[in-house]
Coordinates of C-alpha atoms and ligand atoms in Angstrom, one line a residue:
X3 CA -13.5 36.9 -28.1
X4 CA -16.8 39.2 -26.5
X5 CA -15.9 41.9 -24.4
X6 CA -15.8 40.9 -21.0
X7 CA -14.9 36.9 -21.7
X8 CA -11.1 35.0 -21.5
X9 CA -12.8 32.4 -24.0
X10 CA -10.2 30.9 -25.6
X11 CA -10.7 29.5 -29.5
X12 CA -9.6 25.8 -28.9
X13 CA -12.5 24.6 -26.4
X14 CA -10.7 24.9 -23.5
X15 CA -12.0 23.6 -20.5
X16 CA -12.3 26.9 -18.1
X17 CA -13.4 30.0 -19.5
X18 CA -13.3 33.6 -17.4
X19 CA -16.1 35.8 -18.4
X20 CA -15.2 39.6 -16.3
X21 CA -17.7 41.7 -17.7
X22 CA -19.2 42.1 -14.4
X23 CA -16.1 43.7 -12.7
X24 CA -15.9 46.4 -15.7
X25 CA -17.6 50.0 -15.7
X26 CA -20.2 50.1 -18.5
X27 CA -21.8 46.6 -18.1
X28 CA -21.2 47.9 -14.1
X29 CA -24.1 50.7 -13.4
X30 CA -21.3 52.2 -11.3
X31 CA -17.4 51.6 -10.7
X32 CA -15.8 48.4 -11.9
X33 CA -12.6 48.8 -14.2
X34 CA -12.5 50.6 -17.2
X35 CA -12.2 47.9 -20.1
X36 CA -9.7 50.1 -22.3
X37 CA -7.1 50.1 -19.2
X38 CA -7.1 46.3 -19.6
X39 CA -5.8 46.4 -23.3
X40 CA -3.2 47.8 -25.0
X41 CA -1.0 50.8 -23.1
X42 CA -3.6 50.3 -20.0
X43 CA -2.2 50.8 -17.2
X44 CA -3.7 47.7 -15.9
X45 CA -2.3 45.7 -18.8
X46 CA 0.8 47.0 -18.0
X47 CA 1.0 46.0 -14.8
X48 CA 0.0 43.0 -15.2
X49 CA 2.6 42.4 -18.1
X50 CA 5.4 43.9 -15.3
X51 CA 3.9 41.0 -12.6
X52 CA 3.7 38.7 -16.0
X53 CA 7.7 38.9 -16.6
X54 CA 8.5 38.9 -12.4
X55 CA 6.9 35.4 -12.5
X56 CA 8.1 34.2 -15.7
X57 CA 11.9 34.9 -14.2
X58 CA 10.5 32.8 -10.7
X59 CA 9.6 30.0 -12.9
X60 CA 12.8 30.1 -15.2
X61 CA 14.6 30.2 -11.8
X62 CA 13.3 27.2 -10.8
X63 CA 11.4 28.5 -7.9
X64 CA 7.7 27.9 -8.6
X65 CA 8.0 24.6 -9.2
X66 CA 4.4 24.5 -9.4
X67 CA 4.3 25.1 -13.4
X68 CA 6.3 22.5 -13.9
X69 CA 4.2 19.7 -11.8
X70 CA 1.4 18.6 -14.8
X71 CA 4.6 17.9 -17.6
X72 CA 6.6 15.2 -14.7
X73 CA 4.8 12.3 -16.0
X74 CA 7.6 10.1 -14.4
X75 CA 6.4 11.8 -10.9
X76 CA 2.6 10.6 -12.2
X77 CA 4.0 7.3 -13.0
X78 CA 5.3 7.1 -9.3
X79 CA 1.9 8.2 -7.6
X80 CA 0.1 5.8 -9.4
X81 CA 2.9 2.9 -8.8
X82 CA 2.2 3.9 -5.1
X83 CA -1.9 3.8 -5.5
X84 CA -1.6 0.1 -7.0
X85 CA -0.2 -1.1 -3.9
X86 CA -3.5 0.5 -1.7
X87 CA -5.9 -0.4 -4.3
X88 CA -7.4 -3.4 -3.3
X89 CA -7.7 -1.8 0.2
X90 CA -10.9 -1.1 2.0
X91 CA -10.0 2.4 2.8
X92 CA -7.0 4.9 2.1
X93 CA -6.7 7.4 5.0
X94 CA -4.6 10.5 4.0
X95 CA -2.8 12.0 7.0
X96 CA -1.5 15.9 6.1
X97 CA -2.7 19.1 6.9
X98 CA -3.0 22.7 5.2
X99 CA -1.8 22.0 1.9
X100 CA -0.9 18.3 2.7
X101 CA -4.5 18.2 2.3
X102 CA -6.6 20.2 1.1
X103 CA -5.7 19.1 -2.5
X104 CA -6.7 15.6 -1.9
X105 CA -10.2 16.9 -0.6
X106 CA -10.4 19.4 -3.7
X107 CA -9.9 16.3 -5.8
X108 CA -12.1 13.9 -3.8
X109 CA -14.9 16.0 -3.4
X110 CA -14.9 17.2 -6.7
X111 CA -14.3 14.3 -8.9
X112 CA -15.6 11.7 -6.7
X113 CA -19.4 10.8 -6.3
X114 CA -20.6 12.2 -2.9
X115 CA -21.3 9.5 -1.3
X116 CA -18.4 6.9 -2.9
X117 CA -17.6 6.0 1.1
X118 CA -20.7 4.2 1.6
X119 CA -20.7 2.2 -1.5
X120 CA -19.7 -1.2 -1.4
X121 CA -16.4 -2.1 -3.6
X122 CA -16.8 -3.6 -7.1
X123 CA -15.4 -7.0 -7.2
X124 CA -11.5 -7.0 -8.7
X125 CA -12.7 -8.3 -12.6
X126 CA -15.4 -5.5 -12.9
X127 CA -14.1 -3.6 -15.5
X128 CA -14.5 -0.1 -13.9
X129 CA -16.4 1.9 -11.7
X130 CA -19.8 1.4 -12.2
X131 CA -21.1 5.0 -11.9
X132 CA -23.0 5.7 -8.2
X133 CA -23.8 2.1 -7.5
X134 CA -20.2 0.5 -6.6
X135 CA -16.7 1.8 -6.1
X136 CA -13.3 0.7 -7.2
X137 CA -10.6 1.4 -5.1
X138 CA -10.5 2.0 -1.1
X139 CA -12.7 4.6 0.4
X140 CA -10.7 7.6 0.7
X141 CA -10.8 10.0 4.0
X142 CA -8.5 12.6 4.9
X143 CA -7.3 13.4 8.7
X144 CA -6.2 17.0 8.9
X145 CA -7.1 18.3 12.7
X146 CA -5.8 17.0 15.4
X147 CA -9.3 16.4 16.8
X148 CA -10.0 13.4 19.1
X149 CA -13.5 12.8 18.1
X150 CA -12.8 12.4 14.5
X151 CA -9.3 10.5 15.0
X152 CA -11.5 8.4 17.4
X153 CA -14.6 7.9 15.5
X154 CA -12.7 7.5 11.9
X155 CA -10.0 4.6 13.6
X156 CA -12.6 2.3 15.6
X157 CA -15.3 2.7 12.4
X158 CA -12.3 1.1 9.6
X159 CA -11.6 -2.2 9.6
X160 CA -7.8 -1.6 10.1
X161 CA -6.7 -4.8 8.9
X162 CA -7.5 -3.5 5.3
X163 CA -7.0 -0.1 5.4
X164 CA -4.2 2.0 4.3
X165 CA -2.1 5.1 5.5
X166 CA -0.7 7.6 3.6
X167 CA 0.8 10.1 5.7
X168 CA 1.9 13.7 3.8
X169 CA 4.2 16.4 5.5
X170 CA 6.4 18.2 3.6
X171 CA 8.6 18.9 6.8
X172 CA 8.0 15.8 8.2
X173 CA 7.7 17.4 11.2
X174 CA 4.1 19.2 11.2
X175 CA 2.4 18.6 14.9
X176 CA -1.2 17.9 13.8
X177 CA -0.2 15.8 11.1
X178 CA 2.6 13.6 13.5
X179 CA 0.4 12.9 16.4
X180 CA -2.6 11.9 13.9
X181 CA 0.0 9.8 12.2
X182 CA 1.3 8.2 15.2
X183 CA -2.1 7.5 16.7
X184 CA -2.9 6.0 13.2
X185 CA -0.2 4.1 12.2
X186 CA 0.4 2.6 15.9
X187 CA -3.1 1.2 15.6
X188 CA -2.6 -0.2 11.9
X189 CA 0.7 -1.4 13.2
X190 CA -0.9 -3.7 16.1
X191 CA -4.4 -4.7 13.5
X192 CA -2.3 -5.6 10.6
X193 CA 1.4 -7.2 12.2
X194 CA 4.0 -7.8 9.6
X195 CA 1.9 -6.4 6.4
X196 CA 1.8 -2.8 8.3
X197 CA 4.6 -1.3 6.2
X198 CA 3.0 -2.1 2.9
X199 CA 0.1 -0.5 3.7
X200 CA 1.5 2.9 4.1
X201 CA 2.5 5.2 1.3
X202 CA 4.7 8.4 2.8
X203 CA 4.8 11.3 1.2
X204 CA 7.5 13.8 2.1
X205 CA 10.4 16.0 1.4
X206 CA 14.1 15.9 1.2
X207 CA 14.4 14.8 5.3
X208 CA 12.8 14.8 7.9
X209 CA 11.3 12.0 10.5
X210 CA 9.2 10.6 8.2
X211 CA 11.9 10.4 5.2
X212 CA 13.6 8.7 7.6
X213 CA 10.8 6.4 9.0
X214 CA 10.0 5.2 5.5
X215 CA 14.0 4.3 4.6
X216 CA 14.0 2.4 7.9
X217 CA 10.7 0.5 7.6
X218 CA 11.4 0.2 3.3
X219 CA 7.9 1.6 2.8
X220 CA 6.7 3.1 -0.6
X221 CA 8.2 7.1 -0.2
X222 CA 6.9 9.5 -2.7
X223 CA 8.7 13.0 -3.1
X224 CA 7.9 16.1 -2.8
X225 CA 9.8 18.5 -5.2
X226 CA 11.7 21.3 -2.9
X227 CA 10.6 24.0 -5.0
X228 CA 7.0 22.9 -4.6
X229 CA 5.0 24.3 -1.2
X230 CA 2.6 22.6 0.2
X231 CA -0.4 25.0 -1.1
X232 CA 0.9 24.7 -4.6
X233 CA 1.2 20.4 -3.8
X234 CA -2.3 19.5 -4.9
X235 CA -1.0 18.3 -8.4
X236 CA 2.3 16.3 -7.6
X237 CA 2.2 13.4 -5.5
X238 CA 0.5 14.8 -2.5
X239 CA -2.7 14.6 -4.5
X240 CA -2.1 12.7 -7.7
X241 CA -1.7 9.3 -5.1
X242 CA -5.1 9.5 -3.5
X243 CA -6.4 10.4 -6.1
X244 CA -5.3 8.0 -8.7
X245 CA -6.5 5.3 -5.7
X246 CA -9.9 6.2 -5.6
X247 CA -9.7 6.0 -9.5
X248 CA -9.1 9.4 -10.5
X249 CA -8.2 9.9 -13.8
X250 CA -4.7 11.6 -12.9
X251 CA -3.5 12.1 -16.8
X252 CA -6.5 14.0 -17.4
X253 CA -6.2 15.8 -14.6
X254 CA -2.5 17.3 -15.7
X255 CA -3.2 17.4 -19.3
X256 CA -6.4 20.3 -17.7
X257 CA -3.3 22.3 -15.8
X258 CA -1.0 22.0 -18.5
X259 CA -3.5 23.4 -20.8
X260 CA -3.9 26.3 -18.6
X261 CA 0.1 26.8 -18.3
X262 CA 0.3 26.9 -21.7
X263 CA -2.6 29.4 -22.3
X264 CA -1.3 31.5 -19.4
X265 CA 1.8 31.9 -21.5
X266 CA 0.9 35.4 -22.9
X267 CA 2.2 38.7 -21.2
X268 CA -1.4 40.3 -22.9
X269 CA -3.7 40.8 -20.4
X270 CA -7.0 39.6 -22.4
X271 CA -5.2 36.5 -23.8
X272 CA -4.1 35.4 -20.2
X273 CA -7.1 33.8 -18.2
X274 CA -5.1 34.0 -14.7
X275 CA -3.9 36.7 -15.4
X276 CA -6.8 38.5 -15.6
X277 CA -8.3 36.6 -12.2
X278 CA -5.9 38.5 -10.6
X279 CA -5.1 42.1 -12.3
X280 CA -8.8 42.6 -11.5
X281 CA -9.2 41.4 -8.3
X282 CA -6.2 42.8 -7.3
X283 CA -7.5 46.3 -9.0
X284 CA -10.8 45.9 -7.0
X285 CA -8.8 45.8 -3.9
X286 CA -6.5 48.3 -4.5
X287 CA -8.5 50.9 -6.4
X288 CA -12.2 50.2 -5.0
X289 CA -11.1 48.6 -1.4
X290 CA -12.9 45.4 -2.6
X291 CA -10.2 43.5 -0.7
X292 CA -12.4 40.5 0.1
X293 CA -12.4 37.8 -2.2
X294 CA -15.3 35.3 -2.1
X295 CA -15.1 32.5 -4.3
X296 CA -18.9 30.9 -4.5
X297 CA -19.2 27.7 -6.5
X298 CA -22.5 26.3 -7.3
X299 CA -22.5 23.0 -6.3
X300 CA -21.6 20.7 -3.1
X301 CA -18.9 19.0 -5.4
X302 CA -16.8 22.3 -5.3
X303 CA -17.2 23.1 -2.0
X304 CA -13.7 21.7 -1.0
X305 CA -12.1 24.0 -3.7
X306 CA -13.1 27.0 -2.2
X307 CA -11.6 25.8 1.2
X308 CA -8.5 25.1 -1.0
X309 CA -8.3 28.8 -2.6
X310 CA -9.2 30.3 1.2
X311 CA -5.4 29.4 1.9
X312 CA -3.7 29.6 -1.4
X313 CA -5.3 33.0 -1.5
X314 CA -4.6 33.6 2.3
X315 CA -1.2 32.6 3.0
X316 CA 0.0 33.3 -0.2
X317 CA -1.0 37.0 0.3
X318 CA -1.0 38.1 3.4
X319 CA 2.4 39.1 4.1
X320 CA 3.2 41.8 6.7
X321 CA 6.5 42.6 4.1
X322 CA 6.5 43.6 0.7
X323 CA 9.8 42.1 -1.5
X324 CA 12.2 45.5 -1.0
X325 CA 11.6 44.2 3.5
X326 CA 9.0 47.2 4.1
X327 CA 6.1 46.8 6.1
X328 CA 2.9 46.8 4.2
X329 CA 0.4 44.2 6.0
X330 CA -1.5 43.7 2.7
X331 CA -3.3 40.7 1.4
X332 CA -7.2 40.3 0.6
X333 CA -9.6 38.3 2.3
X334 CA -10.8 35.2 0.8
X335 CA -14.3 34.0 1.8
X336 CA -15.2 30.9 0.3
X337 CA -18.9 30.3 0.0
X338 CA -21.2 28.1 -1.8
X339 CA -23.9 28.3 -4.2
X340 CA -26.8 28.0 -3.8
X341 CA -27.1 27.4 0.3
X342 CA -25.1 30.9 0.9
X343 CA -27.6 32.8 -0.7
X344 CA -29.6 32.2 2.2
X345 CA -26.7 33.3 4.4
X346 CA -24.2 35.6 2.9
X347 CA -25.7 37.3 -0.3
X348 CA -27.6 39.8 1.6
X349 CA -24.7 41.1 2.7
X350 CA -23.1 41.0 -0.7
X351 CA -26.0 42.7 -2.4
X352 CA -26.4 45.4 0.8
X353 CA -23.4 45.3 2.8
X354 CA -19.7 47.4 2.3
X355 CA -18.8 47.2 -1.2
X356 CA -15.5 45.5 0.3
X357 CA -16.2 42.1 -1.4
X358 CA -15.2 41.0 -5.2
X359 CA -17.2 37.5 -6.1
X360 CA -15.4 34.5 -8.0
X361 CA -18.5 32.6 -8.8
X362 CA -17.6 28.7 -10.6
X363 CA -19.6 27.2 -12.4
X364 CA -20.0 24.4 -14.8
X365 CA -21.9 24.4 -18.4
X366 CA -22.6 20.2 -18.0
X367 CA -23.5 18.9 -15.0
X368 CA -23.0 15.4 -16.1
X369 CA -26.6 14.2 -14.5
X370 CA -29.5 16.0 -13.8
X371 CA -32.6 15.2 -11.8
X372 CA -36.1 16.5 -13.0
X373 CA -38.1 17.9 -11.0
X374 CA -42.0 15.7 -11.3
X375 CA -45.2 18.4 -11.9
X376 CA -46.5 18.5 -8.2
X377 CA -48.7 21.6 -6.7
X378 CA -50.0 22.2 -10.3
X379 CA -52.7 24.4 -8.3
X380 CA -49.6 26.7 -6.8
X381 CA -48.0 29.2 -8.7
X382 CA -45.8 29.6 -5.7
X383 CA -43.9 26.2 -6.6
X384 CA -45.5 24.7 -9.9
X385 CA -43.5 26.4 -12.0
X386 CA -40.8 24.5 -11.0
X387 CA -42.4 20.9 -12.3
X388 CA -41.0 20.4 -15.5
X389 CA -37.6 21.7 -15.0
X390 CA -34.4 19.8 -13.5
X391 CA -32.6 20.6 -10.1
X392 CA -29.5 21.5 -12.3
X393 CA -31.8 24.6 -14.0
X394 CA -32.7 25.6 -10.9
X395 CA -28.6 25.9 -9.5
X396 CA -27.2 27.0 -12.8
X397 CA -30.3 30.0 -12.9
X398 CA -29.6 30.6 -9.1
X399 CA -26.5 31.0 -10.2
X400 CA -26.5 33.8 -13.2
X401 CA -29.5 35.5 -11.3
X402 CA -27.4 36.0 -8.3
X403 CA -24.8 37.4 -10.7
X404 CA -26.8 39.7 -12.6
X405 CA -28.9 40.9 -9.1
X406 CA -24.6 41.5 -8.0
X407 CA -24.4 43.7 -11.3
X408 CA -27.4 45.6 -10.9
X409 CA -26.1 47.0 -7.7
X410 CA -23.0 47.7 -8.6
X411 CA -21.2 44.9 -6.8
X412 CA -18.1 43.2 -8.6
X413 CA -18.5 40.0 -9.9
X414 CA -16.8 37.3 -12.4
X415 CA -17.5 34.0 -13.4
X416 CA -15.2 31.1 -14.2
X417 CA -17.1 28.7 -16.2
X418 CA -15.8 24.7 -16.3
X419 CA -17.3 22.5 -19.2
X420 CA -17.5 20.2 -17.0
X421 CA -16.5 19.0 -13.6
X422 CA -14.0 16.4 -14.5
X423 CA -10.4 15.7 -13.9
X424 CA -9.2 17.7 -17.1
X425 CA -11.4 20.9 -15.8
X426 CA -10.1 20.5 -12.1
X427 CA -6.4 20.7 -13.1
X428 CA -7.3 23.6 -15.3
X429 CA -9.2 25.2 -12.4
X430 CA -6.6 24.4 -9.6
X431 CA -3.7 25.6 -11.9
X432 CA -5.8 28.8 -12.7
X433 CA -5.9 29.7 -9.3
X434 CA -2.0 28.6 -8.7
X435 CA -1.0 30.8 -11.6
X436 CA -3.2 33.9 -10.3
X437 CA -1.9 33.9 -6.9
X438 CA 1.3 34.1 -8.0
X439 CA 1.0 36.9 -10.6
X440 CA -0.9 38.6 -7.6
X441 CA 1.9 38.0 -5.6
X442 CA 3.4 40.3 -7.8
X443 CA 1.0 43.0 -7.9
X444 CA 0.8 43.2 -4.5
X445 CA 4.4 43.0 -4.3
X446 CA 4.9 40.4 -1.4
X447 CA 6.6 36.5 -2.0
X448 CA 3.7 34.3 -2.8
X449 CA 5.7 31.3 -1.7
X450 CA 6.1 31.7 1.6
X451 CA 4.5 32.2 5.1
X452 CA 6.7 33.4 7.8
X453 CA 3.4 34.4 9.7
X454 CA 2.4 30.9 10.7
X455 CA 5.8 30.2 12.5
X456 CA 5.4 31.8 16.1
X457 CA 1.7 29.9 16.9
X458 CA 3.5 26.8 15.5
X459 CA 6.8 26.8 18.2
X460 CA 4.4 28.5 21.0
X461 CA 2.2 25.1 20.8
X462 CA 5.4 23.0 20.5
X463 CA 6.5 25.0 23.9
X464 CA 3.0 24.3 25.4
X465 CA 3.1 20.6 24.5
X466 CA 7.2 19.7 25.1
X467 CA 7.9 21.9 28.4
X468 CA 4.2 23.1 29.1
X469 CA 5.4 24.3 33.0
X470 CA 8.3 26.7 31.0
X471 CA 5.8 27.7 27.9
X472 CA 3.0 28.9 30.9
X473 CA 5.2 31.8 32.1
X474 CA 5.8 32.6 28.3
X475 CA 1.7 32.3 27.4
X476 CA -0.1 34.4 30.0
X477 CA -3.1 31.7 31.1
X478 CA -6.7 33.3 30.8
X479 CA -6.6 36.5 33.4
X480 CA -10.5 36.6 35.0
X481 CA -10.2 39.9 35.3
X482 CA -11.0 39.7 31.8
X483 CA -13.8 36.8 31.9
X484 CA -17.7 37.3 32.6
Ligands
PA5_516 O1 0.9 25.6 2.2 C1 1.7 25.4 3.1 O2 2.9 25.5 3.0 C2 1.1 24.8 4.4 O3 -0.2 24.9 4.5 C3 1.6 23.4 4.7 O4 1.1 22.6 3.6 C4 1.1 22.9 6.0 O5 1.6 23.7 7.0 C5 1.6 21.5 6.2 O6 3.0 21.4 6.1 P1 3.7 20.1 5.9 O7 3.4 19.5 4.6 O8 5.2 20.4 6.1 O9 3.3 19.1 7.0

């Protein structure tokens, strides 16, 4: 192993290289590398937060470790996804957690523009790469927004299109009036068939637990001691995905790769763990307390709005475990490489050194596109005939990195092999197993979020009994309005 690099020996599929957040390769601050090894008081920290999490997991309450072993669960989700296979469409219905797993998977593993291929006919023997799809085109309703519920419901055909509606509670608003606009509409374009072509997935009770008993509709679980930020690899993402044809056994043999090789209280042997002993030692020690995560490329992008709230609601806790008020938590900023280093980086390379960069990348893009020898007269632009479109990210990439280092700014890099399903479950359970490890060194509860509670009942006030929730909610004063 090099200084500065979580590579593992065995080829696994997601290697951390740090060296960037560590005085020395730093020309100023970082961590020092001999506080991450042996009676370091970084490595001992980290093994203190290592054993808190290995009791929350023994304990049965981060269920989340637990997810990519339940093949029977697997078996279920992909039971489920045979019923909406031949469908023209699979609209997922969730919100926050309910579904920004399915759009991590979909937009990474899925070829950008699946939704406006036309299906493969039912003997074709697999997908055939950009120019035809098997399985339904997939597209996820989260807000409650009338111009994408509208445009979405009049574009499908909903004769052939299928719901699957995912609330933990059963009870979330956005998600229940999106479902009920949806399904009444399915409900009236399909008649008796309606009930086969919805998949719930929920928890113990709740509405919709009980709207699938009544109608006998295909109910998938999920587990208690799962949240819905930590759902992305039981059913709440394995079914959509294993629709659109996701390869859902990779994708849990990836995370259960990286539980096992997250299995070591040693700092430098522990990839998550050392995602979030330095981040957290950037914010604690250096005030670097926000945390972009920048992937390069428009596949990722929808994993970075997936670690903006397993980072930010995992986190930000106004109490620390003993009750005291601490009103911690980074800041995650998701970006995306290359487009925001035409927006953000100046202020990453200039700004307050208050930021920490997560950059992901990936060593084989899969396909490339070359890039034909035009302007050979130019030196502005020639030199960039000959090369391919993926040379020009990946370099953006480790140039942004090293410009980062020369100033000083904190930066790591979490390389995939490749962006398939057995690197995405690696990646996803990376991040799963850092939050909660920083959880620890933070010393708040990962798992929950009392924070998002009051907005939630105000807006049920505003909507049930909006005359009583008006003298509770002051209206706009314009006193205050120019
Ligand atoms: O991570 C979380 O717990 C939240 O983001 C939930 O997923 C979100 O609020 C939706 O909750 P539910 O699945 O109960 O509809």
């Amino acid at each position: 192993m090099t200084a500065g690099s979580a590579a593992p020996s065995d080829g696994a599929t997601v290697v951390v290289d740090y060296g960037n957040m560590l005085t020395g390769v730093l020309p100023s601050g970082g961590t020092d590398p001999e506080r991450l090894v042996g009676e370091g008081d970084v490595a001992r920290r980290f093994e203190a937060a290592f054993r808190e999490v290995e009791d929350g997991r023994r304990s049965g309450e981060m269920g989340f470790f637990a997810l990519p072993f339940d093949r029977e669960a697997e078996a279920r989700a992909r039971e489920a996804a045979r019923g909406v296979v031949g469908c023209d469409a699979l609209v997922v219905i969730g919100i926050g957690g309910s579904a920004l797993g399915a759009k991590a998977l979909g937009g990474a593993l899925l070829s950008p523009f699946r939704n406006e291929l036309d299906a493969a006919p039912p003997d074709h023997g697999g997908e055939r790469g950009d120019a035809q799809r098997s399985g339904p085109r997939l597209y996820v309703l989260d807000n409650p927004d009338p111009a994408t519920a509208s445009a979405l419901l009049t574009r499908l055909d909903l004769r052939r299109t299928a719901l699957n509606v995912v609330s933990k509670s059963g009870s979330t608003a956005e998600t229940m009036a999106n479902f009920m606009v949806a399904w009444d509409r399915l409900k009236r374009a399909a008649g008796e068939d309606a009930p086969r072509r919805l998949v719930v997935t929920t928890g113990r009770g709740g509405p919709l637990r009980r709207l699938a008993e009544e109608l006998g509709t295909r109910c998938l679980s999920v587990p208690e001691n799962v949240g819905g930020r930590f759902s992305a690899l039981s059913a709440v993402g394995l079914m959509p995905a294993a629709a659109a044809g996701i390869d859902t056994g990779a994708l849990l043999g990836g995370a259960a790769d990286m539980v096992r090789r997250c299995e070591s209280p040693v700092l430098r042997e522990n990839p998550a763990g050392m995602v979030a002993a330095l981040l957290h030692a950037a914010d604690a020690e250096a005030g670097a307390g926000i945390h972009v995560l920048m992937p390069y490329g428009d596949r990722l992008r929808w994993l970075a709005a997936w670690f903006q709230q397993l980072w930010a609601e995992s986190l930000g806790k106004a109490r620390d475990r003993t009750g005291a008020i601490v009103e911690t938590g980074p800041t995650p900023l998701p970006a995306l490489g290359a487009n925001d280093q035409h927006s953000v980086l100046q202020l990453l390379m200039e700004g307050p050194r208050d930021k920490a960069v997560v950059f992901v990348a990936c060593r084989d893009p899969g396909e490339d596109v070359a890039v034909p020898r035009l302007f050979g007269d130019d030196p502005a632009v020639s030199y960039l005939g000959g090369s391919t479109l993926f040379q020009l990210l990946d370099g953006e990439r480790r140039a942004t990195a090293d410009a980062l280092r020369r100033a000083g700014r904190m930066n790591m890099t979490l390389t995939a092999d490749r962006l398939d399903a057995r690197s995405l479950g690696a990646l996803i359970m990376l991040f799963q197993i850092a939050v909660v490890y920083a959880g620890a060194l933070y010393g708040v509860d990962p798992l929950d979020q009392p924070g998002v509670e009051l907005s939630k009942k105000l807006a049920r006030e505003l909507i049930a009994r909006p005359a009583e929730a008006r003298s509770r909610i002051p209206p706009p004063d314009p006193r205050w309005q120019v």
